[in-house]
PDB file of C-alpha atoms in Angstrom:
ATOM      1  CA  MET B   1     173.169 181.314  32.089  1.00 96.00           C
ATOM      2  CA  LYS B   2     173.711 181.264  35.882  1.00 98.00           C
ATOM      3  CA  THR B   3     175.466 183.601  37.827  1.00 98.00           C
ATOM      4  CA  VAL B   4     178.300 181.369  39.711  1.00 98.00           C
ATOM      5  CA  SER B   5     179.312 184.282  41.301  1.00 98.00           C
ATOM      6  CA  THR B   6     180.003 188.110  42.424  1.00 98.00           C
ATOM      7  CA  VAL B   7     181.443 190.437  44.037  1.00 98.00           C
ATOM      8  CA  ARG B   8     182.709 193.850  43.523  1.00 98.00           C
ATOM      9  CA  SER B   9     185.624 195.082  43.065  1.00 98.00           C
ATOM     10  CA  HIS B  10     187.200 198.443  42.261  1.00 98.00           C
ATOM     11  CA  GLY B  11     183.532 200.428  42.046  1.00 98.00           C
ATOM     12  CA  GLY B  12     182.472 197.619  39.332  1.00 98.00           C
ATOM     13  CA  VAL B  13     181.292 193.789  39.426  1.00 98.00           C
ATOM     14  CA  GLN B  14     183.506 190.657  39.537  1.00 98.00           C
ATOM     15  CA  GLY B  15     181.077 186.992  38.381  1.00 98.00           C
ATOM     16  CA  GLY B  16     181.632 184.115  37.839  1.00 98.00           C
ATOM     17  CA  TYR B  17     179.027 182.318  35.350  1.00 98.00           C
ATOM     18  CA  SER B  18     178.099 179.831  33.519  1.00 98.00           C
ATOM     19  CA  HIS B  19     175.676 178.142  31.049  1.00 98.00           C
ATOM     20  CA  PRO B  20     175.114 175.133  28.719  1.00 98.00           C
ATOM     21  CA  SER B  21     176.906 175.945  24.977  1.00 98.00           C
ATOM     22  CA  ARG B  22     175.703 174.688  21.995  1.00 98.00           C
ATOM     23  CA  GLU B  23     178.526 174.606  19.990  1.00 98.00           C
ATOM     24  CA  THR B  24     180.458 171.582  22.506  1.00 98.00           C
ATOM     25  CA  GLY B  25     177.897 170.240  23.918  1.00 98.00           C
ATOM     26  CA  THR B  26     178.996 170.275  27.680  1.00 98.00           C
ATOM     27  CA  GLU B  27     178.518 173.077  30.678  1.00 98.00           C
ATOM     28  CA  MET B  28     180.911 176.082  30.442  1.00 98.00           C
ATOM     29  CA  THR B  29     182.413 178.464  33.114  1.00 98.00           C
ATOM     30  CA  PHE B  30     183.164 182.134  32.021  1.00 98.00           C
ATOM     31  CA  SER B  31     184.157 185.354  34.350  1.00 98.00           C
ATOM     32  CA  VAL B  32     183.358 188.972  33.429  1.00 98.00           C
ATOM     33  CA  PHE B  33     184.633 191.648  34.817  1.00 98.00           C
ATOM     34  CA  VAL B  34     181.773 195.371  34.544  1.00 98.00           C
ATOM     35  CA  PRO B  35     183.749 198.368  35.547  1.00 98.00           C
ATOM     36  CA  PRO B  36     181.484 201.086  37.056  1.00 98.00           C
ATOM     37  CA  HIS B  37     179.584 202.597  34.588  1.00 97.00           C
ATOM     38  CA  ALA B  38     176.226 205.130  33.314  1.00 96.00           C
ATOM     39  CA  GLU B  39     173.141 203.106  33.251  1.00 94.00           C
ATOM     40  CA  GLY B  40     172.048 201.942  30.003  1.00 94.00           C
ATOM     41  CA  ALA B  41     175.880 202.785  29.113  1.00 96.00           C
ATOM     42  CA  ALA B  42     177.552 200.021  26.343  1.00 96.00           C
ATOM     43  CA  LEU B  43     181.128 199.783  27.353  1.00 98.00           C
ATOM     44  CA  PRO B  44     183.973 198.449  25.123  1.00 98.00           C
ATOM     45  CA  VAL B  45     184.750 194.733  25.430  1.00 98.00           C
ATOM     46  CA  VAL B  46     188.095 193.011  25.941  1.00 98.00           C
ATOM     47  CA  TRP B  47     188.433 189.030  25.818  1.00 98.00           C
ATOM     48  CA  TYR B  48     191.413 187.456  27.857  1.00 98.00           C
ATOM     49  CA  LEU B  49     192.035 183.916  26.259  1.00 98.00           C
ATOM     50  CA  SER B  50     193.814 182.209  29.028  1.00 98.00           C
ATOM     51  CA  GLY B  51     196.966 179.331  28.413  1.00 98.00           C
ATOM     52  CA  LEU B  52     197.764 175.710  28.586  1.00 98.00           C
ATOM     53  CA  THR B  53     196.051 173.697  32.219  1.00 97.00           C
ATOM     54  CA  CYS B  54     194.338 177.295  32.822  1.00 98.00           C
ATOM     55  CA  THR B  55     190.443 178.081  33.476  1.00 98.00           C
ATOM     56  CA  HIS B  56     188.655 181.355  33.234  1.00 98.00           C
ATOM     57  CA  ALA B  57     190.172 181.562  37.383  1.00 98.00           C
ATOM     58  CA  ASN B  58     193.580 181.728  36.226  1.00 98.00           C
ATOM     59  CA  VAL B  59     193.448 185.205  34.890  1.00 98.00           C
ATOM     60  CA  THR B  60     190.535 186.342  37.163  1.00 98.00           C
ATOM     61  CA  GLU B  61     192.550 186.270  40.530  1.00 98.00           C
ATOM     62  CA  LYS B  62     196.165 186.393  39.427  1.00 98.00           C
ATOM     63  CA  GLY B  63     195.675 189.015  36.131  1.00 98.00           C
ATOM     64  CA  GLU B  64     195.374 191.935  38.171  1.00 98.00           C
ATOM     65  CA  PHE B  65     193.367 194.080  35.579  1.00 98.00           C
ATOM     66  CA  ARG B  66     190.466 195.487  37.614  1.00 98.00           C
ATOM     67  CA  ALA B  67     191.671 198.566  38.083  1.00 98.00           C
ATOM     68  CA  ALA B  68     192.561 199.373  34.659  1.00 98.00           C
ATOM     69  CA  CYS B  69     189.708 198.396  34.006  1.00 98.00           C
ATOM     70  CA  ALA B  70     187.975 200.155  35.801  1.00 98.00           C
ATOM     71  CA  GLU B  71     189.801 203.498  35.655  1.00 98.00           C
ATOM     72  CA  LEU B  72     189.501 203.111  30.974  1.00 98.00           C
ATOM     73  CA  GLY B  73     186.166 201.634  31.798  1.00 98.00           C
ATOM     74  CA  LEU B  74     186.685 198.564  30.155  1.00 98.00           C
ATOM     75  CA  ILE B  75     184.823 195.005  30.009  1.00 98.00           C
ATOM     76  CA  LEU B  76     186.973 191.665  30.295  1.00 98.00           C
ATOM     77  CA  VAL B  77     185.345 188.555  29.354  1.00 98.00           C
ATOM     78  CA  ALA B  78     188.049 185.021  30.158  1.00 98.00           C
ATOM     79  CA  PRO B  79     186.192 182.355  28.643  1.00 98.00           C
ATOM     80  CA  ASP B  80     187.568 178.413  30.015  1.00 98.00           C
ATOM     81  CA  THR B  81     190.481 176.783  27.978  1.00 98.00           C
ATOM     82  CA  SER B  82     188.290 173.905  26.918  1.00 98.00           C
ATOM     83  CA  PRO B  83     185.340 171.874  27.471  1.00 98.00           C
ATOM     84  CA  ARG B  84     185.252 169.984  31.024  1.00 97.00           C
ATOM     85  CA  GLY B  85     182.727 167.765  31.886  1.00 95.00           C
ATOM     86  CA  GLU B  86     181.522 163.700  31.600  1.00 93.00           C
ATOM     87  CA  GLY B  87     181.961 162.345  28.139  1.00 94.00           C
ATOM     88  CA  VAL B  88     184.660 164.682  26.944  1.00 97.00           C
ATOM     89  CA  ALA B  89     187.972 163.709  25.702  1.00 97.00           C
ATOM     90  CA  ASP B  90     191.049 163.888  27.062  1.00 97.00           C
ATOM     91  CA  ASP B  91     194.765 162.494  26.073  1.00 95.00           C
ATOM     92  CA  ALA B  92     194.957 159.078  26.981  1.00 90.00           C
ATOM     93  CA  GLN B  93     197.708 159.704  28.819  1.00 91.00           C
ATOM     94  CA  GLY B  94     196.666 162.623  30.860  1.00 92.00           C
ATOM     95  CA  ALA B  95     199.453 164.871  28.931  1.00 95.00           C
ATOM     96  CA  TYR B  96     198.487 168.630  30.309  1.00 96.00           C
ATOM     97  CA  ASP B  97     199.585 169.777  26.504  1.00 97.00           C
ATOM     98  CA  PHE B  98     196.454 168.308  24.704  1.00 97.00           C
ATOM     99  CA  GLY B  99     192.821 167.721  25.927  1.00 97.00           C
ATOM    100  CA  LEU B 100     191.269 168.990  28.827  1.00 97.00           C
ATOM    101  CA  GLY B 101     192.493 172.423  29.503  1.00 98.00           C
ATOM    102  CA  ALA B 102     194.224 172.717  26.261  1.00 98.00           C
ATOM    103  CA  GLY B 103     191.139 173.047  23.509  1.00 98.00           C
ATOM    104  CA  PHE B 104     194.140 175.654  21.401  1.00 98.00           C
ATOM    105  CA  TYR B 105     190.896 177.499  20.345  1.00 98.00           C
ATOM    106  CA  VAL B 106     190.491 175.046  16.786  1.00 98.00           C
ATOM    107  CA  ASP B 107     187.300 173.589  16.017  1.00 98.00           C
ATOM    108  CA  ALA B 108     188.191 170.496  16.345  1.00 98.00           C
ATOM    109  CA  MET B 109     187.627 167.880  13.069  1.00 98.00           C
ATOM    110  CA  GLN B 110     188.890 164.405  14.473  1.00 98.00           C
ATOM    111  CA  PRO B 111     187.500 161.733  16.732  1.00 97.00           C
ATOM    112  CA  PRO B 112     186.984 161.515  19.817  1.00 97.00           C
ATOM    113  CA  PHE B 113     187.151 164.992  20.077  1.00 98.00           C
ATOM    114  CA  ALA B 114     184.569 166.703  17.067  1.00 98.00           C
ATOM    115  CA  PRO B 115     181.937 166.491  19.353  1.00 97.00           C
ATOM    116  CA  HIS B 116     183.069 168.915  22.513  1.00 98.00           C
ATOM    117  CA  TYR B 117     186.380 170.761  21.115  1.00 98.00           C
ATOM    118  CA  ARG B 118     184.648 173.485  19.191  1.00 98.00           C
ATOM    119  CA  MET B 119     186.623 176.869  21.310  1.00 98.00           C
ATOM    120  CA  TRP B 120     187.135 178.590  18.010  1.00 98.00           C
ATOM    121  CA  SER B 121     183.251 179.075  17.024  1.00 98.00           C
ATOM    122  CA  TYR B 122     182.838 179.627  21.423  1.00 98.00           C
ATOM    123  CA  VAL B 123     185.187 182.254  21.650  1.00 98.00           C
ATOM    124  CA  THR B 124     184.314 183.688  18.558  1.00 98.00           C
ATOM    125  CA  GLU B 125     180.379 183.706  17.838  1.00 98.00           C
ATOM    126  CA  GLU B 126     178.638 182.125  20.395  1.00 98.00           C
ATOM    127  CA  LEU B 127     180.456 183.383  24.093  1.00 98.00           C
ATOM    128  CA  PRO B 128     179.858 186.664  21.982  1.00 98.00           C
ATOM    129  CA  ALA B 129     176.315 186.734  21.287  1.00 98.00           C
ATOM    130  CA  LEU B 130     175.833 185.942  25.121  1.00 98.00           C
ATOM    131  CA  VAL B 131     177.770 188.435  26.409  1.00 98.00           C
ATOM    132  CA  ALA B 132     176.209 191.325  24.275  1.00 97.00           C
ATOM    133  CA  ASP B 133     172.993 189.865  25.912  1.00 97.00           C
ATOM    134  CA  GLN B 134     173.377 190.287  29.276  1.00 97.00           C
ATOM    135  CA  PHE B 135     175.576 192.613  29.797  1.00 98.00           C
ATOM    136  CA  PRO B 136     176.012 196.043  29.243  1.00 98.00           C
ATOM    137  CA  ALA B 137     178.589 195.624  26.340  1.00 97.00           C
ATOM    138  CA  ASP B 138     179.521 197.566  22.530  1.00 97.00           C
ATOM    139  CA  PRO B 139     179.510 194.941  20.611  1.00 94.00           C
ATOM    140  CA  ALA B 140     181.489 197.361  18.087  1.00 96.00           C
ATOM    141  CA  ARG B 141     184.104 198.043  20.143  1.00 97.00           C
ATOM    142  CA  GLN B 142     185.916 194.759  21.347  1.00 98.00           C
ATOM    143  CA  SER B 143     189.146 194.238  21.625  1.00 98.00           C
ATOM    144  CA  ILE B 144     191.836 190.469  22.057  1.00 98.00           C
ATOM    145  CA  MET B 145     194.441 189.171  23.939  1.00 98.00           C
ATOM    146  CA  GLY B 146     195.749 185.955  25.648  1.00 98.00           C
ATOM    147  CA  HIS B 147     199.132 184.127  27.074  1.00 98.00           C
ATOM    148  CA  SER B 148     200.314 181.485  25.433  1.00 98.00           C
ATOM    149  CA  MET B 149     197.824 179.060  23.895  1.00 98.00           C
ATOM    150  CA  GLY B 150     196.109 181.940  24.909  1.00 98.00           C
ATOM    151  CA  GLY B 151     197.642 184.502  23.093  1.00 98.00           C
ATOM    152  CA  HIS B 152     197.595 182.376  19.687  1.00 98.00           C
ATOM    153  CA  GLY B 153     194.278 182.508  19.933  1.00 98.00           C
ATOM    154  CA  ALA B 154     194.403 185.631  20.234  1.00 98.00           C
ATOM    155  CA  LEU B 155     196.373 185.726  17.503  1.00 98.00           C
ATOM    156  CA  THR B 156     195.326 183.980  14.790  1.00 98.00           C
ATOM    157  CA  ILE B 157     191.027 184.894  15.979  1.00 98.00           C
ATOM    158  CA  GLY B 158     192.051 189.022  15.498  1.00 98.00           C
ATOM    159  CA  LEU B 159     193.850 188.139  12.689  1.00 98.00           C
ATOM    160  CA  THR B 160     190.994 186.278  11.064  1.00 98.00           C
ATOM    161  CA  PHE B 161     188.229 189.369  12.023  1.00 98.00           C
ATOM    162  CA  ALA B 162     190.870 191.776  11.611  1.00 97.00           C
ATOM    163  CA  ASP B 163     186.609 194.092  11.079  1.00 96.00           C
ATOM    164  CA  ARG B 164     186.106 193.102  14.753  1.00 97.00           C
ATOM    165  CA  TYR B 165     188.708 193.697  16.934  1.00 97.00           C
ATOM    166  CA  ARG B 166     190.226 196.926  17.132  1.00 97.00           C
ATOM    167  CA  ALA B 167     193.417 196.167  19.314  1.00 97.00           C
ATOM    168  CA  VAL B 168     194.973 192.569  19.587  1.00 98.00           C
ATOM    169  CA  SER B 169     197.824 191.369  22.014  1.00 98.00           C
ATOM    170  CA  ALA B 170     199.450 188.447  23.409  1.00 98.00           C
ATOM    171  CA  PHE B 171     202.132 187.968  26.226  1.00 98.00           C
ATOM    172  CA  ALA B 172     204.210 185.105  25.490  1.00 98.00           C
ATOM    173  CA  PRO B 173     202.126 183.933  22.581  1.00 98.00           C
ATOM    174  CA  ILE B 174     202.643 180.719  20.824  1.00 98.00           C
ATOM    175  CA  VAL B 175     203.018 182.329  17.656  1.00 98.00           C
ATOM    176  CA  ALA B 176     203.504 179.795  14.509  1.00 98.00           C
ATOM    177  CA  PRO B 177     202.405 176.110  16.589  1.00 98.00           C
ATOM    178  CA  SER B 178     203.075 174.172  13.030  1.00 98.00           C
ATOM    179  CA  GLN B 179     205.840 174.667  13.633  1.00 98.00           C
ATOM    180  CA  VAL B 180     206.518 174.197  17.121  1.00 98.00           C
ATOM    181  CA  PRO B 181     205.887 170.503  19.721  1.00 98.00           C
ATOM    182  CA  TRP B 182     202.599 172.295  21.243  1.00 98.00           C
ATOM    183  CA  GLY B 183     201.488 173.154  18.461  1.00 98.00           C
ATOM    184  CA  GLN B 184     202.411 170.272  16.248  1.00 98.00           C
ATOM    185  CA  LYS B 185     200.173 167.967  18.371  1.00 98.00           C
ATOM    186  CA  ALA B 186     197.305 170.373  19.502  1.00 98.00           C
ATOM    187  CA  LEU B 187     196.623 170.584  15.538  1.00 98.00           C
ATOM    188  CA  GLY B 188     197.396 167.475  14.710  1.00 98.00           C
ATOM    189  CA  GLY B 189     195.449 165.210  17.243  1.00 97.00           C
ATOM    190  CA  TYR B 190     192.243 167.818  16.589  1.00 98.00           C
ATOM    191  CA  LEU B 191     192.227 168.741  13.069  1.00 98.00           C
ATOM    192  CA  GLY B 192     194.271 165.785  11.407  1.00 97.00           C
ATOM    193  CA  VAL B 193     197.028 165.120   9.414  1.00 95.00           C
ATOM    194  CA  ASP B 194     196.384 167.191   6.495  1.00 95.00           C
ATOM    195  CA  ARG B 195     198.754 170.894   7.067  1.00 95.00           C
ATOM    196  CA  SER B 196     197.414 173.069   4.897  1.00 94.00           C
ATOM    197  CA  GLY B 197     194.374 172.855   6.978  1.00 94.00           C
ATOM    198  CA  TRP B 198     196.572 174.075   9.980  1.00 98.00           C
ATOM    199  CA  ARG B 199     197.560 177.114   8.325  1.00 97.00           C
ATOM    200  CA  ARG B 200     193.874 179.781   9.678  1.00 97.00           C
ATOM    201  CA  HIS B 201     194.685 178.696  13.705  1.00 98.00           C
ATOM    202  CA  ASP B 202     198.936 179.224  12.616  1.00 98.00           C
ATOM    203  CA  ALA B 203     199.682 183.010  13.291  1.00 98.00           C
ATOM    204  CA  VAL B 204     203.246 183.675  11.320  1.00 98.00           C
ATOM    205  CA  ALA B 205     200.991 180.796   8.164  1.00 98.00           C
ATOM    206  CA  LEU B 206     197.791 183.641   8.403  1.00 98.00           C
ATOM    207  CA  ILE B 207     200.974 186.694   8.021  1.00 98.00           C
ATOM    208  CA  GLU B 208     202.274 184.967   4.745  1.00 98.00           C
ATOM    209  CA  ASP B 209     199.248 184.653   3.564  1.00 97.00           C
ATOM    210  CA  GLY B 210     197.546 188.138   3.500  1.00 98.00           C
ATOM    211  CA  ALA B 211     196.214 188.910   6.959  1.00 98.00           C
ATOM    212  CA  ARG B 212     196.650 192.008   8.230  1.00 98.00           C
ATOM    213  CA  LEU B 213     196.051 194.083  11.313  1.00 97.00           C
ATOM    214  CA  PRO B 214     196.492 197.800  12.147  1.00 96.00           C
ATOM    215  CA  ASP B 215     199.447 197.214  14.464  1.00 96.00           C
ATOM    216  CA  LEU B 216     199.968 194.688  17.406  1.00 98.00           C
ATOM    217  CA  LEU B 217     201.981 194.017  20.564  1.00 98.00           C
ATOM    218  CA  VAL B 218     203.381 191.238  22.126  1.00 98.00           C
ATOM    219  CA  ASP B 219     205.624 191.134  25.327  1.00 98.00           C
ATOM    220  CA  GLN B 220     208.028 188.791  25.799  1.00 98.00           C
ATOM    221  CA  GLY B 221     209.794 187.460  28.997  1.00 98.00           C
ATOM    222  CA  ASP B 222     213.113 187.075  28.645  1.00 98.00           C
ATOM    223  CA  ALA B 223     213.903 183.991  31.352  1.00 98.00           C
ATOM    224  CA  ASP B 224     210.760 182.310  29.358  1.00 98.00           C
ATOM    225  CA  PRO B 225     211.626 178.486  30.017  1.00 98.00           C
ATOM    226  CA  PHE B 226     209.294 177.639  27.143  1.00 98.00           C
ATOM    227  CA  LEU B 227     210.925 180.543  24.734  1.00 98.00           C
ATOM    228  CA  ALA B 228     213.487 178.740  22.375  1.00 98.00           C
ATOM    229  CA  GLU B 229     210.968 175.662  21.727  1.00 98.00           C
ATOM    230  CA  GLN B 230     207.684 176.235  21.898  1.00 98.00           C
ATOM    231  CA  LEU B 231     207.218 180.435  21.520  1.00 98.00           C
ATOM    232  CA  ARG B 232     209.945 181.126  18.898  1.00 98.00           C
ATOM    233  CA  PRO B 233     208.653 184.907  18.630  1.00 98.00           C
ATOM    234  CA  GLU B 234     211.489 185.832  16.019  1.00 98.00           C
ATOM    235  CA  LEU B 235     209.414 183.636  13.740  1.00 98.00           C
ATOM    236  CA  LEU B 236     206.853 186.560  14.105  1.00 98.00           C
ATOM    237  CA  ALA B 237     209.199 188.818  13.713  1.00 98.00           C
ATOM    238  CA  GLU B 238     210.181 187.803  11.042  1.00 98.00           C
ATOM    239  CA  ALA B 239     206.958 187.106   9.504  1.00 98.00           C
ATOM    240  CA  CYS B 240     206.025 191.288  10.522  1.00 98.00           C
ATOM    241  CA  ARG B 241     209.316 192.221   8.746  1.00 98.00           C
ATOM    242  CA  SER B 242     208.836 190.203   5.538  1.00 98.00           C
ATOM    243  CA  ALA B 243     204.933 191.403   5.385  1.00 98.00           C
ATOM    244  CA  GLY B 244     205.228 194.744   6.638  1.00 98.00           C
ATOM    245  CA  GLN B 245     202.863 194.062   9.438  1.00 98.00           C
ATOM    246  CA  PRO B 246     202.947 196.530  12.309  1.00 98.00           C
ATOM    247  CA  LEU B 247     205.019 195.203  15.330  1.00 98.00           C
ATOM    248  CA  THR B 248     205.685 195.931  18.744  1.00 98.00           C
ATOM    249  CA  LEU B 249     207.995 192.735  19.706  1.00 98.00           C
ATOM    250  CA  ARG B 250     209.596 193.957  23.822  1.00 98.00           C
ATOM    251  CA  MET B 251     211.461 191.611  25.280  1.00 98.00           C
ATOM    252  CA  GLN B 252     211.369 191.943  28.684  1.00 98.00           C
ATOM    253  CA  PRO B 253     214.942 191.112  31.170  1.00 98.00           C
ATOM    254  CA  GLY B 254     213.995 188.486  33.498  1.00 98.00           C
ATOM    255  CA  TYR B 255     210.573 188.078  33.143  1.00 98.00           C
ATOM    256  CA  ASP B 256     209.310 184.022  32.951  1.00 98.00           C
ATOM    257  CA  HIS B 257     205.964 182.370  31.393  1.00 98.00           C
ATOM    258  CA  SER B 258     204.261 182.834  34.662  1.00 98.00           C
ATOM    259  CA  TYR B 259     201.501 185.302  36.253  1.00 98.00           C
ATOM    260  CA  TYR B 260     203.912 187.958  37.666  1.00 98.00           C
ATOM    261  CA  PHE B 261     205.136 188.363  34.519  1.00 98.00           C
ATOM    262  CA  ILE B 262     201.575 188.774  32.568  1.00 98.00           C
ATOM    263  CA  SER B 263     200.146 191.250  35.679  1.00 98.00           C
ATOM    264  CA  THR B 264     203.219 193.583  35.602  1.00 98.00           C
ATOM    265  CA  PHE B 265     202.567 194.648  31.894  1.00 98.00           C
ATOM    266  CA  MET B 266     198.409 194.360  32.336  1.00 98.00           C
ATOM    267  CA  GLY B 267     197.564 197.532  32.712  1.00 98.00           C
ATOM    268  CA  GLU B 268     199.985 198.638  29.404  1.00 98.00           C
ATOM    269  CA  HIS B 269     198.269 195.747  27.419  1.00 98.00           C
ATOM    270  CA  LEU B 270     194.834 197.342  29.207  1.00 98.00           C
ATOM    271  CA  ARG B 271     195.909 201.290  28.227  1.00 98.00           C
ATOM    272  CA  TRP B 272     197.045 199.918  24.817  1.00 98.00           C
ATOM    273  CA  HIS B 273     193.379 198.329  24.876  1.00 98.00           C
ATOM    274  CA  ALA B 274     191.668 201.661  25.490  1.00 98.00           C
ATOM    275  CA  GLU B 275     193.398 203.644  23.379  1.00 97.00           C
ATOM    276  CA  ARG B 276     192.225 201.953  19.875  1.00 97.00           C
ATOM    277  CA  LEU B 277     188.443 200.573  21.693  1.00 97.00           C
ATOM    278  CA  ALA B 278     187.518 204.707  21.785  1.00 91.00           C
ATOM    279  CA  VAL B 279     187.972 205.816  18.312  1.00 67.00           C
TER     280      VAL B 279
END
């Protein structure tokens, strides 16, 4: 692991890091905020997964999470959203919603994406092991959250590894990628045309198939331009109602899809996570 940058903030350290990834076969970048803490302490970790077109830098620069993390004693880790570099396949037309910056937190099975687009294994296996080794992180106290495509990732990963993540929340998540254009393009392109293989990467389908969490928090702006076509939180609400899955879905009046929305409610989400990580 290489340290790209560190800066003091709220008594802690905000760092940017890179490392050669065995999963993606590329150099991967990520950021970590470590709050002030006693020497030898092991701190709870919140994973933040970003959305389409983003890198780790978006939430690091715009998320306004450090004051809350410093107060609550939380490490926040932000991975990149896809592999990058020479030889990494991209969308043939250069579209923003597939390829670079749009890994969708799956392990691709289709050429030419399969060799590098292994974001599921990277986020759930490789990077957690690296963070546990290099930072004062407590692997027994982890939670996960995300935005948009990253909200999709947080929900599907959290539902799959419910014994690992004590809290799961999302901002404007893609809740049913199998039923919306962004998700259909990504899952089809990365995983292939057999839709049965898509279900493990679809939060609504996972809940329908029996996956459960103790509770779930989702914030969604009602002025989000992607609400009706791509996000469709009503599908998550209906799946949770039918399955008896606890869900707090908060429709926030006047908020859009941007980091102005995310940063407004970031502190509330982190406090919600901290309560569950303290157990």
